[in-house]
mmCIF file of C-alpha atoms in Angstrom:
data_model
loop_
_atom_site.group_PDB
_atom_site.id
_atom_site.type_symbol
_atom_site.label_atom_id
_atom_site.label_comp_id
_atom_site.label_asym_id
_atom_site.label_seq_id
_atom_site.Cartn_x
_atom_site.Cartn_y
_atom_site.Cartn_z
ATOM 1 C CA MET K 20 -39.420 5.992 70.332
ATOM 2 C CA LYS K 21 -36.200 5.310 68.441
ATOM 3 C CA ILE K 22 -35.181 7.496 65.567
ATOM 4 C CA ASN K 23 -33.248 5.916 62.690
ATOM 5 C CA SER K 24 -30.132 8.051 62.489
ATOM 6 C CA ARG K 25 -28.559 6.257 59.496
ATOM 7 C CA LYS K 26 -28.159 8.466 56.480
ATOM 8 C CA ARG K 27 -29.531 7.237 53.207
ATOM 9 C CA LEU K 28 -26.715 6.800 50.710
ATOM 10 C CA PRO K 29 -27.262 8.410 47.306
ATOM 11 C CA VAL K 30 -27.916 6.031 44.453
ATOM 12 C CA LEU K 31 -25.163 6.370 41.853
ATOM 13 C CA LEU K 32 -26.635 6.076 38.384
ATOM 14 C CA PRO K 33 -24.359 5.305 35.433
ATOM 15 C CA ARG K 34 -23.360 8.461 33.598
ATOM 16 C CA ALA K 35 -24.986 8.779 30.230
ATOM 17 C CA LYS K 36 -22.541 8.732 27.335
ATOM 18 C CA SER K 37 -22.113 11.883 25.378
ATOM 19 C CA PRO K 38 -22.850 11.884 21.619
ATOM 20 C CA ARG K 39 -19.109 12.054 20.917
ATOM 21 C CA GLU K 40 -18.394 9.030 23.128
ATOM 22 C CA MET K 41 -21.204 7.104 21.450
ATOM 23 C CA TYR K 42 -19.828 8.026 18.019
ATOM 24 C CA LEU K 43 -16.283 6.955 18.940
ATOM 25 C CA ALA K 44 -17.573 3.703 20.448
ATOM 26 C CA LYS K 45 -19.551 2.979 17.286
ATOM 27 C CA ARG K 46 -16.488 3.607 15.106
ATOM 28 C CA ARG K 47 -14.364 1.371 17.335
ATOM 29 C CA ASN K 48 -16.943 -1.429 17.209
ATOM 30 C CA ASP K 49 -17.192 -1.082 13.426
ATOM 31 C CA LYS K 50 -13.416 -1.433 13.092
ATOM 32 C CA ILE K 51 -13.353 -4.499 15.342
ATOM 33 C CA THR K 52 -16.232 -6.071 13.413
ATOM 34 C CA THR K 53 -14.500 -5.388 10.092
ATOM 35 C CA VAL K 54 -11.237 -6.963 11.269
ATOM 36 C CA LEU K 55 -13.058 -10.011 12.591
ATOM 37 C CA PHE K 56 -14.923 -10.482 9.317
ATOM 38 C CA GLN K 57 -11.682 -10.084 7.357
ATOM 39 C CA ALA K 58 -9.933 -12.688 9.493
ATOM 40 C CA GLY K 59 -12.932 -15.006 9.296
ATOM 41 C CA LEU K 60 -13.072 -14.704 5.509
ATOM 42 C CA LEU K 61 -9.375 -15.559 5.249
ATOM 43 C CA VAL K 62 -9.779 -18.607 7.491
ATOM 44 C CA LEU K 63 -12.833 -19.697 5.496
ATOM 45 C CA LEU K 64 -11.007 -19.418 2.159
ATOM 46 C CA LEU K 65 -7.993 -21.336 3.448
ATOM 47 C CA GLY K 66 -10.275 -23.994 4.915
ATOM 48 C CA LEU K 67 -12.182 -24.394 1.649
ATOM 49 C CA TRP K 68 -8.896 -24.591 -0.254
ATOM 50 C CA GLU K 69 -7.606 -27.336 2.051
ATOM 51 C CA LEU K 70 -10.935 -29.185 2.000
ATOM 52 C CA ALA K 71 -11.147 -29.092 -1.798
ATOM 53 C CA ALA K 72 -7.649 -30.555 -2.034
ATOM 54 C CA ARG K 73 -8.344 -33.287 0.545
ATOM 55 C CA LEU K 74 -11.600 -34.311 -1.166
ATOM 56 C CA GLU K 75 -9.863 -34.175 -4.555
ATOM 57 C CA TRP K 76 -12.228 -31.557 -5.943
ATOM 58 C CA ILE K 77 -9.062 -29.882 -7.248
ATOM 59 C CA ASP K 78 -5.705 -31.314 -8.258
ATOM 60 C CA SER K 79 -3.391 -30.449 -5.361
ATOM 61 C CA PHE K 80 -0.367 -31.063 -7.581
ATOM 62 C CA ILE K 81 -1.374 -28.039 -9.672
ATOM 63 C CA THR K 82 -3.086 -25.816 -7.104
ATOM 64 C CA SER K 83 -1.257 -27.014 -3.972
ATOM 65 C CA CYS K 84 -3.013 -26.481 -0.596
ATOM 66 C CA PRO K 85 -2.238 -24.813 2.770
ATOM 67 C CA SER K 86 -0.838 -27.971 4.377
ATOM 68 C CA ARG K 87 1.519 -28.579 1.436
ATOM 69 C CA VAL K 88 2.592 -24.929 1.481
ATOM 70 C CA VAL K 89 3.479 -25.210 5.175
ATOM 71 C CA ALA K 90 5.296 -28.487 4.508
ATOM 72 C CA VAL K 91 7.429 -27.067 1.709
ATOM 73 C CA LEU K 92 8.312 -24.028 3.829
ATOM 74 C CA GLY K 93 9.565 -26.443 6.480
ATOM 75 C CA THR K 94 11.932 -28.035 3.970
ATOM 76 C CA ILE K 95 13.573 -24.729 2.960
ATOM 77 C CA ASP K 96 16.604 -23.628 4.914
ATOM 78 C CA VAL K 97 15.561 -20.632 7.038
ATOM 79 C CA LYS K 98 18.724 -18.691 6.223
ATOM 80 C CA ASP K 99 18.272 -19.163 2.473
ATOM 81 C CA LEU K 100 14.589 -18.207 2.701
ATOM 82 C CA PHE K 101 15.389 -14.986 4.559
ATOM 83 C CA VAL K 102 18.033 -14.149 1.964
ATOM 84 C CA HIS K 103 15.454 -14.437 -0.809
ATOM 85 C CA ILE K 104 12.944 -12.382 1.203
ATOM 86 C CA ALA K 105 15.553 -9.717 1.965
ATOM 87 C CA TYR K 106 16.513 -9.358 -1.708
ATOM 88 C CA THR K 107 12.928 -8.901 -2.863
ATOM 89 C CA LEU K 108 11.909 -6.669 0.047
ATOM 90 C CA LEU K 109 14.899 -4.355 -0.357
ATOM 91 C CA GLU K 110 14.335 -3.994 -4.101
ATOM 92 C CA CYS K 111 10.638 -3.311 -3.581
ATOM 93 C CA ILE K 112 11.121 -0.721 -0.821
ATOM 94 C CA VAL K 113 13.842 1.163 -2.708
ATOM 95 C CA GLY K 114 11.751 1.212 -5.903
ATOM 96 C CA PHE K 115 8.622 2.222 -3.976
ATOM 97 C CA LEU K 116 10.297 5.126 -2.162
ATOM 98 C CA ALA K 117 12.205 6.337 -5.231
ATOM 99 C CA ALA K 118 9.137 6.217 -7.496
ATOM 100 C CA SER K 119 6.947 7.993 -4.935
ATOM 101 C CA ALA K 120 9.498 10.750 -4.290
ATOM 102 C CA LEU K 121 10.348 11.299 -7.970
ATOM 103 C CA GLY K 122 6.681 11.209 -8.957
ATOM 104 C CA ILE K 123 5.754 13.858 -6.384
ATOM 105 C CA MET K 124 8.651 16.100 -7.472
ATOM 106 C CA ILE K 125 7.680 15.818 -11.142
ATOM 107 C CA ALA K 126 4.049 16.570 -10.249
ATOM 108 C CA VAL K 127 5.153 19.676 -8.348
ATOM 109 C CA LEU K 128 7.141 20.895 -11.362
ATOM 110 C CA LEU K 129 4.232 20.303 -13.732
ATOM 111 C CA TRP K 130 1.873 22.093 -11.319
ATOM 112 C CA ARG K 131 4.296 25.011 -11.052
ATOM 113 C CA PHE K 132 4.753 25.409 -14.805
ATOM 114 C CA ASN K 133 1.390 25.198 -16.571
ATOM 115 C CA LYS K 134 2.838 25.464 -20.064
ATOM 116 C CA LEU K 135 5.238 22.602 -19.406
ATOM 117 C CA ARG K 136 2.312 20.515 -18.146
ATOM 118 C CA ARG K 137 0.295 21.142 -21.299
ATOM 119 C CA ILE K 138 3.298 20.184 -23.449
ATOM 120 C CA LEU K 139 4.140 16.976 -21.591
ATOM 121 C CA GLU K 140 0.637 15.740 -20.777
ATOM 122 C CA PRO K 141 0.188 13.684 -24.009
ATOM 123 C CA TYR K 142 3.584 12.054 -23.524
ATOM 124 C CA ILE K 143 2.736 11.132 -19.929
ATOM 125 C CA VAL K 144 -0.478 9.457 -21.077
ATOM 126 C CA VAL K 145 1.400 7.506 -23.776
ATOM 127 C CA LEU K 146 4.101 6.419 -21.317
ATOM 128 C CA ASN K 147 1.416 5.233 -18.909
ATOM 129 C CA ALA K 148 -0.096 3.053 -21.665
ATOM 130 C CA LEU K 149 3.289 1.614 -22.674
ATOM 131 C CA PRO K 150 3.782 -1.978 -21.426
ATOM 132 C CA LYS K 151 6.855 -1.647 -19.221
ATOM 133 C CA ILE K 152 7.844 -5.277 -19.693
ATOM 134 C CA ALA K 153 8.782 -4.359 -23.274
ATOM 135 C CA LEU K 154 11.540 -2.145 -21.864
ATOM 136 C CA GLY K 155 13.082 -5.037 -19.915
ATOM 137 C CA PRO K 156 15.901 -5.876 -22.364
ATOM 138 C CA ILE K 157 16.706 -2.175 -22.781
ATOM 139 C CA ILE K 158 16.849 -1.665 -19.014
ATOM 140 C CA ILE K 159 19.245 -4.603 -18.655
ATOM 141 C CA ILE K 160 21.528 -3.124 -21.308
ATOM 142 C CA TRP K 161 21.390 0.339 -19.749
ATOM 143 C CA VAL K 162 21.901 -0.444 -16.051
ATOM 144 C CA GLY K 163 23.125 -4.043 -16.056
ATOM 145 C CA ALA K 164 21.683 -7.409 -15.076
ATOM 146 C CA GLY K 165 21.293 -7.056 -11.349
ATOM 147 C CA ALA K 166 19.236 -5.519 -8.564
ATOM 148 C CA GLN K 167 19.512 -2.093 -10.202
ATOM 149 C CA ALA K 168 17.553 -3.340 -13.230
ATOM 150 C CA ILE K 169 14.768 -4.641 -10.958
ATOM 151 C CA ILE K 170 14.613 -1.312 -9.084
ATOM 152 C CA VAL K 171 14.450 0.633 -12.361
ATOM 153 C CA MET K 172 11.603 -1.601 -13.551
ATOM 154 C CA THR K 173 9.742 -0.948 -10.289
ATOM 155 C CA ILE K 174 10.252 2.807 -10.659
ATOM 156 C CA LEU K 175 9.017 2.818 -14.251
ATOM 157 C CA ILE K 176 5.835 0.973 -13.319
ATOM 158 C CA CYS K 177 5.041 3.257 -10.359
ATOM 159 C CA ILE K 178 6.226 6.702 -11.386
ATOM 160 C CA ILE K 179 3.773 7.579 -14.170
ATOM 161 C CA VAL K 180 0.756 6.601 -12.052
ATOM 162 C CA THR K 181 2.222 8.652 -9.207
ATOM 163 C CA VAL K 182 2.638 11.730 -11.399
ATOM 164 C CA ILE K 183 -0.873 11.490 -12.843
ATOM 165 C CA SER K 184 -2.665 10.908 -9.526
ATOM 166 C CA VAL K 185 -0.734 13.564 -7.594
ATOM 167 C CA LEU K 186 -1.004 16.135 -10.382
ATOM 168 C CA ASN K 187 -4.765 15.587 -10.621
ATOM 169 C CA GLY K 188 -5.008 16.249 -6.912
ATOM 170 C CA PHE K 189 -2.919 19.411 -7.152
ATOM 171 C CA THR K 190 -4.954 20.851 -10.018
ATOM 172 C CA SER K 191 -8.290 20.044 -8.312
ATOM 173 C CA VAL K 192 -7.645 22.436 -5.412
ATOM 174 C CA ASP K 193 -10.132 25.311 -5.321
ATOM 175 C CA GLU K 194 -8.721 28.138 -7.434
ATOM 176 C CA GLY K 195 -10.439 30.675 -5.197
ATOM 177 C CA LYS K 196 -8.327 29.598 -2.215
ATOM 178 C CA ILE K 197 -5.166 29.931 -4.288
ATOM 179 C CA LEU K 198 -6.167 33.430 -5.423
ATOM 180 C CA LEU K 199 -6.908 34.367 -1.819
ATOM 181 C CA LEU K 200 -3.422 33.360 -0.702
ATOM 182 C CA ARG K 201 -1.826 35.107 -3.669
ATOM 183 C CA SER K 202 -3.767 38.302 -2.882
ATOM 184 C CA MET K 203 -2.269 38.189 0.607
ATOM 185 C CA GLY K 204 1.238 38.083 -0.880
ATOM 186 C CA ALA K 205 1.906 34.335 -0.638
ATOM 187 C CA THR K 206 4.566 32.928 -2.951
ATOM 188 C CA LYS K 207 4.148 29.787 -5.042
ATOM 189 C CA LEU K 208 6.210 27.880 -2.487
ATOM 190 C CA GLN K 209 3.999 29.043 0.358
ATOM 191 C CA VAL K 210 0.867 28.152 -1.602
ATOM 192 C CA LEU K 211 2.331 24.707 -2.218
ATOM 193 C CA PHE K 212 3.166 23.926 1.410
ATOM 194 C CA LYS K 213 0.341 25.825 3.122
ATOM 195 C CA LEU K 214 -2.530 24.849 0.820
ATOM 196 C CA ILE K 215 -1.761 22.335 -1.930
ATOM 197 C CA PHE K 216 -0.009 19.663 0.137
ATOM 198 C CA PRO K 217 -2.392 19.820 3.159
ATOM 199 C CA ALA K 218 -5.423 19.713 0.849
ATOM 200 C CA ASN K 219 -4.036 16.638 -0.921
ATOM 201 C CA VAL K 220 -3.088 14.515 2.088
ATOM 202 C CA PRO K 221 -5.830 11.934 1.288
ATOM 203 C CA ALA K 222 -4.761 11.873 -2.383
ATOM 204 C CA LEU K 223 -1.098 11.398 -1.445
ATOM 205 C CA VAL K 224 -1.949 8.559 0.934
ATOM 206 C CA ASN K 225 -4.106 6.872 -1.717
ATOM 207 C CA MET K 226 -1.203 7.208 -4.138
ATOM 208 C CA LEU K 227 1.073 5.426 -1.654
ATOM 209 C CA LYS K 228 -1.494 2.634 -1.259
ATOM 210 C CA ILE K 229 -1.649 2.181 -5.028
ATOM 211 C CA ASN K 230 2.141 2.208 -5.261
ATOM 212 C CA VAL K 231 2.400 -0.612 -2.716
ATOM 213 C CA GLY K 232 0.724 -2.978 -5.170
ATOM 214 C CA LEU K 233 2.473 -1.585 -8.234
ATOM 215 C CA ALA K 234 5.879 -1.781 -6.533
ATOM 216 C CA TRP K 235 5.433 -5.487 -5.865
ATOM 217 C CA VAL K 236 4.285 -6.031 -9.440
ATOM 218 C CA GLY K 237 7.360 -4.202 -10.742
ATOM 219 C CA THR K 238 9.742 -6.041 -8.426
ATOM 220 C CA ILE K 239 8.480 -9.510 -9.318
ATOM 221 C CA MET K 240 8.334 -8.583 -13.005
ATOM 222 C CA GLY K 241 11.951 -7.460 -12.806
ATOM 223 C CA GLU K 242 12.954 -10.665 -11.034
ATOM 224 C CA TYR K 243 11.242 -12.645 -13.784
ATOM 225 C CA LEU K 244 13.566 -10.957 -16.279
ATOM 226 C CA VAL K 245 16.843 -11.044 -14.395
ATOM 227 C CA SER K 246 17.515 -12.370 -10.909
ATOM 228 C CA THR K 247 19.637 -14.895 -9.094
ATOM 229 C CA ALA K 248 17.805 -14.527 -5.780
ATOM 230 C CA GLY K 249 14.464 -13.341 -4.486
ATOM 231 C CA LEU K 250 10.907 -14.586 -4.275
ATOM 232 C CA GLY K 251 10.392 -14.010 -7.990
ATOM 233 C CA TYR K 252 13.403 -16.234 -8.635
ATOM 234 C CA LEU K 253 11.843 -18.949 -6.442
ATOM 235 C CA ILE K 254 8.567 -18.688 -8.367
ATOM 236 C CA ILE K 255 10.365 -19.045 -11.719
ATOM 237 C CA TYR K 256 12.479 -21.938 -10.435
ATOM 238 C CA GLY K 257 9.463 -23.719 -8.934
ATOM 239 C CA SER K 258 7.445 -23.417 -12.147
ATOM 240 C CA GLN K 259 10.335 -24.720 -14.240
ATOM 241 C CA VAL K 260 10.755 -27.873 -12.150
ATOM 242 C CA PHE K 261 6.981 -28.258 -11.537
ATOM 243 C CA LYS K 262 7.246 -27.611 -7.789
ATOM 244 C CA MET K 263 3.932 -25.829 -7.482
ATOM 245 C CA ASP K 264 4.084 -26.015 -3.686
ATOM 246 C CA LEU K 265 7.183 -23.804 -3.804
ATOM 247 C CA VAL K 266 5.434 -21.409 -6.197
ATOM 248 C CA MET K 267 2.406 -21.105 -3.922
ATOM 249 C CA ALA K 268 4.572 -20.772 -0.811
ATOM 250 C CA SER K 269 6.501 -17.908 -2.407
ATOM 251 C CA THR K 270 3.219 -16.284 -3.448
ATOM 252 C CA VAL K 271 1.882 -16.528 0.105
ATOM 253 C CA ILE K 272 5.035 -14.867 1.447
ATOM 254 C CA LEU K 273 4.607 -12.098 -1.138
ATOM 255 C CA CYS K 274 1.057 -11.532 0.073
ATOM 256 C CA LEU K 275 2.250 -11.292 3.673
ATOM 257 C CA LEU K 276 4.998 -8.804 2.792
ATOM 258 C CA ALA K 277 2.586 -6.700 0.736
ATOM 259 C CA THR K 278 0.185 -6.692 3.697
ATOM 260 C CA VAL K 279 2.937 -5.451 6.016
ATOM 261 C CA MET K 280 3.777 -2.622 3.603
ATOM 262 C CA TYR K 281 0.118 -1.711 3.269
ATOM 263 C CA LEU K 282 -0.254 -1.598 7.060
ATOM 264 C CA ALA K 283 2.794 0.679 7.240
ATOM 265 C CA VAL K 284 1.157 3.063 4.750
ATOM 266 C CA ALA K 285 -2.080 2.855 6.748
ATOM 267 C CA GLY K 286 -0.078 3.896 9.816
ATOM 268 C CA VAL K 287 1.245 6.900 7.892
ATOM 269 C CA GLU K 288 -2.355 7.698 6.928
ATOM 270 C CA ARG K 289 -3.477 7.709 10.576
ATOM 271 C CA ILE K 290 -0.607 10.016 11.542
ATOM 272 C CA ALA K 291 -1.362 12.387 8.643
ATOM 273 C CA LYS K 292 -5.082 12.493 9.451
ATOM 274 C CA LYS K 293 -4.321 13.292 13.074
ATOM 275 C CA ARG K 294 -1.781 15.932 12.050
ATOM 276 C CA TYR K 295 -4.169 17.696 9.641
ATOM 277 C CA HIS K 296 -7.380 16.882 11.567
ATOM 278 C CA ILE K 297 -8.927 14.879 8.743
ATOM 279 C CA ASP K 298 -11.868 12.587 9.558
#
């Protein structure tokens, strides 16, 4: 009688995923789905725009269409186009960074000195309501008709919103936590860097996201007033000579640049959330 001496191999069952792995997988799938829907919506809108122009549902001379935008971009000298992009991008980035930094510093001062905040609060609200375009001629007289005037316009549009949003975040921190730190001998500076800033990381990131849009508004508004180069200059020139394809092409480039800046801020947000362990 023969005995089967072969050993039975163990059956390897797939390891069950832990709740954390399932949660991370769900978040990753949600992000992928969101990106796919965003891309699909963009393709759908562009396709409908092109289709409406081809079927003459809209006047392509006035509204242009994606194919005409691509065609007009092909007629522009690449070097000249990059010069215009560089002018606008540099002005926007400088205005964005300056307004964000100055706004945060002013908010810190107003948080530090309560009496000063109560005195200046009505003026800040009035300045926020003031249409900044009305200051255009004054800005040109003060700083000259050049890139500096465009940067100042960008700063003026962004800075008041920055001060208000950051200051609201600072003053919304739990007073009990501040008193706890003060009872342990913490100085105002320590309270600021150990409690106020970490607690307001989401608010600061949201402020940067808002400033991305406002900075582009300020830059283009400044280029409408005074510019000899830049995407705003191309938009003004195209509208004056009824080249709506050039206007739409410049607008599309603006959207792409604004998207790149927004993605850069989103990258800063991811780093900050990882640094401060924020979900």
